[in-house]
XYZ file of C-alpha atoms in Angstrom:
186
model
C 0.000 0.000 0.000
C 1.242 3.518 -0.857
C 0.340 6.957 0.242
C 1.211 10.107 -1.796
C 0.202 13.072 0.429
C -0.739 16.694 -0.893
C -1.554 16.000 -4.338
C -3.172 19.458 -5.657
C -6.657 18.917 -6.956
C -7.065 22.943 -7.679
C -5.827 26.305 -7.182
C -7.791 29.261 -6.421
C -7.347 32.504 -4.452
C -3.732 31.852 -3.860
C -4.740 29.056 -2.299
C -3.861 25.339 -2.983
C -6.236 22.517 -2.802
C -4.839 19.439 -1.705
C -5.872 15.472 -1.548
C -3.977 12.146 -0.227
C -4.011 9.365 -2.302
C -4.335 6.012 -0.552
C -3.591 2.679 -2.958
C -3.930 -0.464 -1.702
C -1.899 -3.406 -2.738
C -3.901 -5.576 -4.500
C -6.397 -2.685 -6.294
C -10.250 -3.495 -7.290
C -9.932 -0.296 -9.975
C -12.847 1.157 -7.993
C -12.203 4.576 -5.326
C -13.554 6.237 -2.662
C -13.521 9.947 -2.675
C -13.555 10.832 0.871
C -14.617 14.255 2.276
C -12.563 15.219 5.337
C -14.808 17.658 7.148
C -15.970 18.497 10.276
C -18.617 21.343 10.713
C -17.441 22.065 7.140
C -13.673 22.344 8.546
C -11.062 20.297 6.823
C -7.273 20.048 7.508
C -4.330 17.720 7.481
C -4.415 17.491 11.196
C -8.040 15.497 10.956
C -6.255 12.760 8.317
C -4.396 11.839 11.376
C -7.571 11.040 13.456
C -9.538 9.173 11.505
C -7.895 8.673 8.910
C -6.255 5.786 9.625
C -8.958 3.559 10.057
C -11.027 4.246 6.968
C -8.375 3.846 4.747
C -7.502 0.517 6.099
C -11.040 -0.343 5.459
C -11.576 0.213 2.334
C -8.105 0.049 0.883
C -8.488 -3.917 2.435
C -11.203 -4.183 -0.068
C -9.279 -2.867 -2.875
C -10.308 0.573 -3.016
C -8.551 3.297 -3.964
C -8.999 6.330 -1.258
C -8.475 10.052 -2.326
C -8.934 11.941 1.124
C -9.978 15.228 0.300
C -9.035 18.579 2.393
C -11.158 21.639 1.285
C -11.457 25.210 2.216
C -12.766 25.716 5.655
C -15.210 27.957 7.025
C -15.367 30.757 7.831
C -13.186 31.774 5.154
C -15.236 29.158 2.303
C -18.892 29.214 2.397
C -20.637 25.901 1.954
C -21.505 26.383 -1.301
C -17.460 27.159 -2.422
C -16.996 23.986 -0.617
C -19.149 21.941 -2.754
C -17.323 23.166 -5.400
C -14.454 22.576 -3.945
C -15.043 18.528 -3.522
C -16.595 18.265 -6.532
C -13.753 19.582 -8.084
C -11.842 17.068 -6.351
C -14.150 14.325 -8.164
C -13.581 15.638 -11.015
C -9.645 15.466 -10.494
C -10.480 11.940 -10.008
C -11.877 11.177 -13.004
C -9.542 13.287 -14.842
C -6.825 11.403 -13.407
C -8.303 7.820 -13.582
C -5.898 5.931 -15.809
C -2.853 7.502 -13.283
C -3.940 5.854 -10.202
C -5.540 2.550 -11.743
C -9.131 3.252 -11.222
C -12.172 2.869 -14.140
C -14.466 6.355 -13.738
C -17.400 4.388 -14.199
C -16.381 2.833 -10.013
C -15.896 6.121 -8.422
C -18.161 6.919 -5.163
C -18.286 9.772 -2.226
C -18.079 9.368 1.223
C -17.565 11.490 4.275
C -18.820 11.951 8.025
C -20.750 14.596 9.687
C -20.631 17.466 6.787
C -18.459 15.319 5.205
C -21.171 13.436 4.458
C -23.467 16.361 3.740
C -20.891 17.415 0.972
C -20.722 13.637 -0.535
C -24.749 13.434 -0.493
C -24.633 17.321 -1.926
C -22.108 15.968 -5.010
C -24.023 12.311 -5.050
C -27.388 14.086 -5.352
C -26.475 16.652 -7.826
C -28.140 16.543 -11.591
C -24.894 16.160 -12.625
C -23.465 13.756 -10.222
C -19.699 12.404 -11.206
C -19.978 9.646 -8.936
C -21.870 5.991 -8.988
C -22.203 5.429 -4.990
C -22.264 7.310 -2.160
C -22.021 6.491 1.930
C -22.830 9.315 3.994
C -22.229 8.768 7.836
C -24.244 11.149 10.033
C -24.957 14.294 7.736
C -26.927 16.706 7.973
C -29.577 16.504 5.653
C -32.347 18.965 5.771
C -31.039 22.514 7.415
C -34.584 24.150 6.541
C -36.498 21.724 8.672
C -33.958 21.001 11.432
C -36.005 18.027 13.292
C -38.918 19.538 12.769
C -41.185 21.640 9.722
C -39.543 25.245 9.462
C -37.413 25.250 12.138
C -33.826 26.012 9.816
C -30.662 25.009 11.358
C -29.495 28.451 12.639
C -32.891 28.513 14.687
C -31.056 25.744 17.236
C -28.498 28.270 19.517
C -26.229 25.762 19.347
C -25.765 25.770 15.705
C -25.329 29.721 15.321
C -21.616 28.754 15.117
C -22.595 27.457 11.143
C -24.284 31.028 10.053
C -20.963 32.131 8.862
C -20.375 29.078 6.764
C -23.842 28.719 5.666
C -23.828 32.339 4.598
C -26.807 33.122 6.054
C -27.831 36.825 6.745
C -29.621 35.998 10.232
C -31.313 39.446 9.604
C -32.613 38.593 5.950
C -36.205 38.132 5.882
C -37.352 34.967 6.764
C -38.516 33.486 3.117
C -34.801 34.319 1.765
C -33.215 32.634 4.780
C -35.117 29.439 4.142
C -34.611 29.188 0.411
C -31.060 29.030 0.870
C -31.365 26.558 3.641
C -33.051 24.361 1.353
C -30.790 25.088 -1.485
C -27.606 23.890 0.752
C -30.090 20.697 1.926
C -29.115 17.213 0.346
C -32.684 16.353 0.453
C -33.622 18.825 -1.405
C-alpha cells in the first residue's frame, strides 16, 4: 500500500487545494472519494484522526482512497466547498488511468458534513460519482427536526451562520430558500 500526500486537486485565491491518495496493494480499480470535514472544517491534522482507520477499510477491499481537504469555514462558504469537492471528483476522473481506477467505479463518502458534501455531489443533476455512503450528515437545514425550524434557529448551531452564509437578519422566506438550497434532500 502507498500513500502520496498533498496532491493538488485545484488552485484558487492563492490558495492550494490538496488530496492524499491512498492505494492499496492488490487494487479493485474502484475509489472512494472521501470528504474530510468536520462542521465544514477540513485540515491535514483530521487525516491523522480518523484517517487511519477508513483507509484501512476500504483500501483492504481494494479501493482506492483520495482523502480530500477543502477550504474551511469561515473563510469558504458551503456552497465554495461543494465546489471545492466536486472539483476534487472531477480530479479523479480526470486522473483515472494515473492511479488505476475505471471512472465508471468512483463513489463519495464522508462523516458529519463530510457526508453532507458527498450526499450534496451524489445528489447533484450532474453527479460524477456511482455510490455514495454518507455517515451522520446533515440533511435537511430548513427543517432542522422539525417543519420550518432552519438550522441556525437551534443556539447551538449559530456557530454554522458564517459558513452557511446566512444573513440571520434577511427576511425569513430568503433565509429558508437558501437553507433548502444547501439541503441534500432537497
Amino acid at each position: 500500500q502507498t500513500r502520496t500526500q498533498d496532491v493538488i486537486y485545484m488552485k484558487a485565491g492563492g490558495t492550494a487545494f490538496t488530496m492524499d491518495v491512498f492505494q492499496p496493494a492488490k487494487p479493485n480499480k474502484a475509489a472512494v472519494v472521501f470528504m474530510v470535514s468536520g462542521g465544514w472544517m477540513s485540515d491535514h491534522s483530521m487525516l491523522k484522526s480518523f484517517g487511519p482507520d477508513i483507509e484501512k477499510v476500504f483500501a483492504d477491499a481494494g479501493f482506492t482512497v483520495f482523502e480530500v481537504v477543502h477550504g474551511a469555514q469561515p473563510r469558504f462558504k458551503v456552497t465554495e466547498i461543494v465546489e471545492q469537492v466536486r472539483t476534487a471528483v472531477r480530479f479523479v476522473h480526470a486522473h483515472a488511468a494515473d492511479y488505476g481506477i475505471e471512472t465508471n467505479r468512483v463513489g463519495v463518502s464522508g462523516i458529519s458534513s463530510g457526508g453532507h458534501l458527498a450526499l450534496m455531489i451524489a445528489g447533484s443533476p450532474d453527479s460524477p460519482v456511482n455510490a455514495v455512503a454518507a455517515i451522520a450528515p446533515p440533511t435537511d437545514l430548513a427543517n432542522w427536526g422539525k417543519p420550518g425550524f432552519v438550522l441556525i434557529d437551534d443556539p447551538q448551531m449559530a456557530m454554522f451562520i458564517p459558513a452557511l452564509g446566512i444573513d440571520p437578519k434577511a427576511p425569513r422566506n430568503d433565509i429558508e430558500a437558501l437553507a433548502r438550497k444547501l439541503s441534500p434532500i432537497t
